[in-house]
Short mmCIF file of C-alpha atoms in Angstrom, two decimals:
data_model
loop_
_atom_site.label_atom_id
_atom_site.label_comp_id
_atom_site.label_asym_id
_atom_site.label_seq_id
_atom_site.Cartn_x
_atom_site.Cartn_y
_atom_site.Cartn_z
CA UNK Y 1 239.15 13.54 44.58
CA UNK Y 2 239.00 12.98 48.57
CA UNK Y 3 239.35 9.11 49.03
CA UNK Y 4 236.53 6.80 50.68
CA UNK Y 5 238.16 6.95 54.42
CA UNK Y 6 238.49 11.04 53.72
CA UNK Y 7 235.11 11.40 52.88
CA UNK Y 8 233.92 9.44 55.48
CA UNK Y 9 236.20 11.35 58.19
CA UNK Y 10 234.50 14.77 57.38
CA UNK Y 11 231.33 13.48 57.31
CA UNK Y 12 231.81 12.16 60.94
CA UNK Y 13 233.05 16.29 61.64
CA UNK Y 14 230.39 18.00 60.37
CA UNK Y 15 227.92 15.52 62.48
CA UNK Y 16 229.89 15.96 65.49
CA UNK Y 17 229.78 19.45 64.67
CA UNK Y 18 226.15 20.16 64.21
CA UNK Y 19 225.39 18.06 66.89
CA UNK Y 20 227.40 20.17 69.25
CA UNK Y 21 226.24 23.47 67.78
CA UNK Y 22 222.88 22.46 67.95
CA UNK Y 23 222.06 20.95 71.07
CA UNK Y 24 224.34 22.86 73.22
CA UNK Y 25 221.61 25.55 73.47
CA UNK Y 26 219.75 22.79 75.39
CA UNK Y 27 222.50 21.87 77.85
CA UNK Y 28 222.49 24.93 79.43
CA UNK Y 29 218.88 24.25 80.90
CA UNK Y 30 219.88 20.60 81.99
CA UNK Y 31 222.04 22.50 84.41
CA UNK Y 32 219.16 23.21 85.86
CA UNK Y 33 216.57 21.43 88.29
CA UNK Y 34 214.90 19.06 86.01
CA UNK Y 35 211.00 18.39 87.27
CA UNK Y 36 211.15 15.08 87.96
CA UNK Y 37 214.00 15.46 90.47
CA UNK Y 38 214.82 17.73 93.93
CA UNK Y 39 212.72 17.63 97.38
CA UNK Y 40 209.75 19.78 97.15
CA UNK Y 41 208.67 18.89 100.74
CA UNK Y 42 210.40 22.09 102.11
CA UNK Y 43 208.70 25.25 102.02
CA UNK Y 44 209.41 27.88 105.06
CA UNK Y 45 206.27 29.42 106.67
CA UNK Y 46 206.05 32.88 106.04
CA UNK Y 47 203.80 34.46 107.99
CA UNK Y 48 205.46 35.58 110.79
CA UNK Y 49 209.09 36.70 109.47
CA UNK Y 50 210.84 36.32 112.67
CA UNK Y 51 209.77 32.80 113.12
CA UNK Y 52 210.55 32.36 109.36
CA UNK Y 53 214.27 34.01 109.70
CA UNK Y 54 215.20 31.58 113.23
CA UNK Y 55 213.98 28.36 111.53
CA UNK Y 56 215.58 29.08 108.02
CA UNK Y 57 218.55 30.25 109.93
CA UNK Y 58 218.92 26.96 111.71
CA UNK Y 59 217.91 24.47 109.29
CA UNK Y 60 220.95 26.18 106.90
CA UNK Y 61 223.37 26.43 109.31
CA UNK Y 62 223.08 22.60 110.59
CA UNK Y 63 222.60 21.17 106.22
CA UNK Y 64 225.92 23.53 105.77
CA UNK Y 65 228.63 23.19 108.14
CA UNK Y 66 232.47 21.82 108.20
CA UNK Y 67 230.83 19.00 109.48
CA UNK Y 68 228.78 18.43 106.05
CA UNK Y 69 231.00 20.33 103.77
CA UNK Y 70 234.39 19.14 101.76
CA UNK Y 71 237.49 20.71 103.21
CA UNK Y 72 238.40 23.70 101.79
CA UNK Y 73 235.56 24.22 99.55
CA UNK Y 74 234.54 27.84 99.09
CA UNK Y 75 231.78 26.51 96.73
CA UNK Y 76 228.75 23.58 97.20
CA UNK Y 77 226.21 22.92 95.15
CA UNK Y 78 223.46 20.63 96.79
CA UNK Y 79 221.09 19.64 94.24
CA UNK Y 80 218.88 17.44 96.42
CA UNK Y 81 217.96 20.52 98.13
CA UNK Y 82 218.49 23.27 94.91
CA UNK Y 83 221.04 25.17 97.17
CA UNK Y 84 224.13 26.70 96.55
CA UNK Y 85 226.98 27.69 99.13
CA UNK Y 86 229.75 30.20 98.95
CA UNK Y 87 232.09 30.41 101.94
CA UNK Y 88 234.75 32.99 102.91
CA UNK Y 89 237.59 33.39 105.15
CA UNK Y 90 238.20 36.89 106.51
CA UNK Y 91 240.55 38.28 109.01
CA UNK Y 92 238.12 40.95 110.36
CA UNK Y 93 240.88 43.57 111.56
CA UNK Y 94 242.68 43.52 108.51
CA UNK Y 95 239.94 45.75 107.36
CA UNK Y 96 238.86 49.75 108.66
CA UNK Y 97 235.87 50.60 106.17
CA UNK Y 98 232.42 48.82 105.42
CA UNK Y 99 233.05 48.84 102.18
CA UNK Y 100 236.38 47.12 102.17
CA UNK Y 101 235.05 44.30 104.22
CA UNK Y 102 231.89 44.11 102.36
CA UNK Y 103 234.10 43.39 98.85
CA UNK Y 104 235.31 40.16 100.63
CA UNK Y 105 231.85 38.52 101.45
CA UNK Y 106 230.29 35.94 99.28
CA UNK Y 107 227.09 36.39 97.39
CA UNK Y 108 227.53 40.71 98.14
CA UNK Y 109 225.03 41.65 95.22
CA UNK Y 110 222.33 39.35 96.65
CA UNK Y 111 222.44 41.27 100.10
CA UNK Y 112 219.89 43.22 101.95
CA UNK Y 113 219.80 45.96 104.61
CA UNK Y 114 220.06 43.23 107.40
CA UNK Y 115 222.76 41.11 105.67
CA UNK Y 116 224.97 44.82 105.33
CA UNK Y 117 224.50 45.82 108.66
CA UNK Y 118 225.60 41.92 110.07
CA UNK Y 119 228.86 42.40 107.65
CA UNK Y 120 230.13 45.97 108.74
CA UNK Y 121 229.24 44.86 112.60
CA UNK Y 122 232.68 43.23 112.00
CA UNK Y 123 234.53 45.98 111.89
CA UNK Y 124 234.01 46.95 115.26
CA UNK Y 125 233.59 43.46 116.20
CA UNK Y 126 230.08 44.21 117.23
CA UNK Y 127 228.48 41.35 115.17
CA UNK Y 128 228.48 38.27 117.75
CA UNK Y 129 229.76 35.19 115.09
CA UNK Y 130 226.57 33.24 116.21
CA UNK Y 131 224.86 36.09 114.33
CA UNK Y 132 223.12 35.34 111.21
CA UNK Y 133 220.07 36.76 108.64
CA UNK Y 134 218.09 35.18 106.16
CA UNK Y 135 215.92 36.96 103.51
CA UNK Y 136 212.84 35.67 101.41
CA UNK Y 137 212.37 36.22 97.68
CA UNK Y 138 209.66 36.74 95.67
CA UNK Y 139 208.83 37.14 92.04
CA UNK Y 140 205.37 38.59 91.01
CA UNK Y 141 204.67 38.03 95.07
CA UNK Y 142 205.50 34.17 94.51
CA UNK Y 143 208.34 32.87 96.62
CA UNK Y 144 211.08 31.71 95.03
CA UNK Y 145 214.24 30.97 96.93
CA UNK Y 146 215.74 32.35 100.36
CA UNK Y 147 219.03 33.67 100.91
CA UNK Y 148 220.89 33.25 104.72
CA UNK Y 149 224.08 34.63 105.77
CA UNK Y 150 226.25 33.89 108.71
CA UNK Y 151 229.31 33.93 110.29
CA UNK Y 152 231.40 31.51 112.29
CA UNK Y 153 234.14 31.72 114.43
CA UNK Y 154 237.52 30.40 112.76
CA UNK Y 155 238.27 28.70 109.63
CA UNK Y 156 236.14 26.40 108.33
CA UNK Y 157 237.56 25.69 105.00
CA UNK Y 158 240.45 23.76 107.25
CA UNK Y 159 238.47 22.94 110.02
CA UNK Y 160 240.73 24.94 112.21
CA UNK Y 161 240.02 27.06 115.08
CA UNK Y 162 242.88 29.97 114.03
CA UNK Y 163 242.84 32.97 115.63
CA UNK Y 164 241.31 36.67 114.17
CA UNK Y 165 239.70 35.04 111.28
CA UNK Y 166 236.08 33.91 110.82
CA UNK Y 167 234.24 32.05 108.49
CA UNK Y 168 231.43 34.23 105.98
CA UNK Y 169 228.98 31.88 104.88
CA UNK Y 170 226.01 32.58 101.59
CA UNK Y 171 223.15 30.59 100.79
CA UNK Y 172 221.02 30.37 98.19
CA UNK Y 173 218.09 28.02 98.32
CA UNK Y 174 215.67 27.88 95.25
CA UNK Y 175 212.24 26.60 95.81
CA UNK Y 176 210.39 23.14 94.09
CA UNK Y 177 207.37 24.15 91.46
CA UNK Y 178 207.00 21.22 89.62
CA UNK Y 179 204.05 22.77 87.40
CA UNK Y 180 206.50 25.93 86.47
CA UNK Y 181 209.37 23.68 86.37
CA UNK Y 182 207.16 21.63 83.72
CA UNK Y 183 206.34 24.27 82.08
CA UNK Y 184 209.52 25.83 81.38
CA UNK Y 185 211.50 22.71 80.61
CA UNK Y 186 208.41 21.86 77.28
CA UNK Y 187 208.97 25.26 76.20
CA UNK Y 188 212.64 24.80 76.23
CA UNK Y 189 212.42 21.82 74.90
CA UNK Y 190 210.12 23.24 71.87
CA UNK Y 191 212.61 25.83 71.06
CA UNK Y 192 215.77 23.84 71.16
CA UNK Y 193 213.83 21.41 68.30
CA UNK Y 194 213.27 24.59 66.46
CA UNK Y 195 216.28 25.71 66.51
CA UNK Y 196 218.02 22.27 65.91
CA UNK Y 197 215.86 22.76 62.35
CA UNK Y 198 217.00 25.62 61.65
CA UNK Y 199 220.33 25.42 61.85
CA UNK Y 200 219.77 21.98 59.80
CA UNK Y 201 217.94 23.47 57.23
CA UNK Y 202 219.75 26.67 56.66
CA UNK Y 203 223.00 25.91 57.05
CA UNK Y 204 224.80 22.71 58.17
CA UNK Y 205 223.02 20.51 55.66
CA UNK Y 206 224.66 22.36 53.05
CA UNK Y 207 228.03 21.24 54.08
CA UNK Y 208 226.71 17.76 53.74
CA UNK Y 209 225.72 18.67 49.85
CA UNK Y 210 229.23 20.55 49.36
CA UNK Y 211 230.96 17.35 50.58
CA UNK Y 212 229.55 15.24 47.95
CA UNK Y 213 229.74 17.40 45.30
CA UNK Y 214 233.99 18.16 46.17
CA UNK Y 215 233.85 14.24 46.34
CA UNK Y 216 232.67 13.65 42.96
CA UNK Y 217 233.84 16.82 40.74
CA UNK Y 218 236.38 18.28 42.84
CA UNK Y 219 236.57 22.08 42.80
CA UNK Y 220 237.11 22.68 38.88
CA UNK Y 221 236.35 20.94 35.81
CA UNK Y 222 239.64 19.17 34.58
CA UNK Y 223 241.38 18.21 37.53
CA UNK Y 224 244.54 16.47 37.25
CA UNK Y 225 243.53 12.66 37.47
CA UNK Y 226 247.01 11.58 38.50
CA UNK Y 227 247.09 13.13 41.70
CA UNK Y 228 245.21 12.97 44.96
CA UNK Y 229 243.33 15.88 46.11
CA UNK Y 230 242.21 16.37 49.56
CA UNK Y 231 239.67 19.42 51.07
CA UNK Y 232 239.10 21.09 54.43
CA UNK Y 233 235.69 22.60 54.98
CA UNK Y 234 235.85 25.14 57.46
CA UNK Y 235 232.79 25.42 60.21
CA UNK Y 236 231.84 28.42 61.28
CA UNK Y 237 229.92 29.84 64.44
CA UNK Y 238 226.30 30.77 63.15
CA UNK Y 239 224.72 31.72 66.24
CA UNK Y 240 226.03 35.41 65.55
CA UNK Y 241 223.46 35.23 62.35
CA UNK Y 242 221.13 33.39 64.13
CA UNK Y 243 221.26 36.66 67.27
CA UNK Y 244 220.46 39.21 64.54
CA UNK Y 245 217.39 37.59 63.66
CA UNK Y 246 213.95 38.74 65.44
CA UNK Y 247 212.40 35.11 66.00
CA UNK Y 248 215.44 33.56 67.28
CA UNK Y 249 215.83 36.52 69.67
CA UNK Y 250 212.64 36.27 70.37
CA UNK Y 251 212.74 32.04 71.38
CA UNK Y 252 215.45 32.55 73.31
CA UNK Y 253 214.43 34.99 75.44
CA UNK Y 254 211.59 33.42 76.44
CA UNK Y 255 212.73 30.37 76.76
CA UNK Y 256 215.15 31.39 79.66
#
């Protein structure tokens, strides 16, 4: 039979284990802005764009500079004002197409028309590097976030002033709703108790029950008494199973 300290040792495993399995669904939405925290003082006017793109513009460009950034970070995340920053270095003449160019510049898929036309101006080196565009966006009309791009004359990673290159900086900037933010974090926190239960009551429990029962009987009737037997319970990865079924597909996409 599996001694005292064994049993005791894989009991400790399979809590450690369902703990992990279970709760890690929830840690992916504590990544997020949690509604009691972030500055919800700052939302752009929009309705005049132009006025919209110069103030956004500046107030990005003077949060997000190498005066404000770590040297030679191409990534920030500032969660006091829900932004993120990407930077890139680029020797502009290295490159003869748009589309090479464009590869190299941070955030490319969250582009528009204006944010393009700024990047392939640098071919030509008709894009002035005090040049910059910022876009708004919206979700069912509601605005969410607003994206800027700029670009700055040497290398700001460093904090050098090197010649031919210049400095491609993204960023994102997600807007405060505390009553959506509320919203979404109960019914996250609704489905990650559901499917804490499930996995409880459908699977990891068992272990628990199989544990005891090696403990006391072993695996066959007649076991030789003389020696000392000792079991590993393997722990699988359920959330395959879980995937294929309809309410749990169902939870989780809504929950996102």
């Amino acid at each position: 039979c599996v001694v005292g300290k064994s049993l005791i040792d894989l009991k400790s495993k399979l809590y450690k284990k369902y703990k992990a399995k279970s709760i890690n669904h929830f840690f992916a939405y504590t990544t997020e802005v949690l509604p009691w925290l972030g500055d919800n003082s700052f939302y752009p006017s929009i309705n005049n764009f132009t006025q919209f793109n110069i103030s956004v513009l500046f107030l990005s460009q003077n949060l997000y500079n190498r005066s404000t950034l770590p040297t030679e970070e191409k990534y920030f995340a500032d969660p006091e004002h829900n932004s993120l920053v990407l930077r890139q270095v680029l020797n502009p003449g290295q490159f003869t197409t748009c589309a090479a160019i464009l590869f190299r510049f941070p955030g490319l898929i969250f582009y528009n028309p204006s944010m393009n036309e700024l990047a392939c101006g640098l071919i030509g080196l008709n894009a002035s590097l005090s040049e910059g565009a910022c876009i708004l966006v919206r979700v069912l009309a509601i605005p969410i976030a607003h994206k800027c791009l700029w670009i700055t004359k040497g290398n700001e990673l460093n904090y050098s002033n090197e010649m031919n290159t210049c400095t491609v900086t993204f960023v994102l900037t997600q807007y405060f709703y505390p009553t959506l933010l509320w919203l979404k974090f109960i019914l996250r926190f609704i489905a990650s108790i559901i499917i804490i239960l499930c996995l409880w009551n459908d699977y990891f429990r068992h272990y628990f029950a199989l544990v005891k029962a090696l403990a006391h009987h072993g695996y066959r009737h007649n076991l030789d008494k003389t020696a000392i037997w000792r079991y590993q319970l393997v722990i699988g990865d359920v959330w395959f199973a879980y995937g294929s079924i309809g309410i749990m597909n169902y939870i989780l996409k809504w929950s996102k």
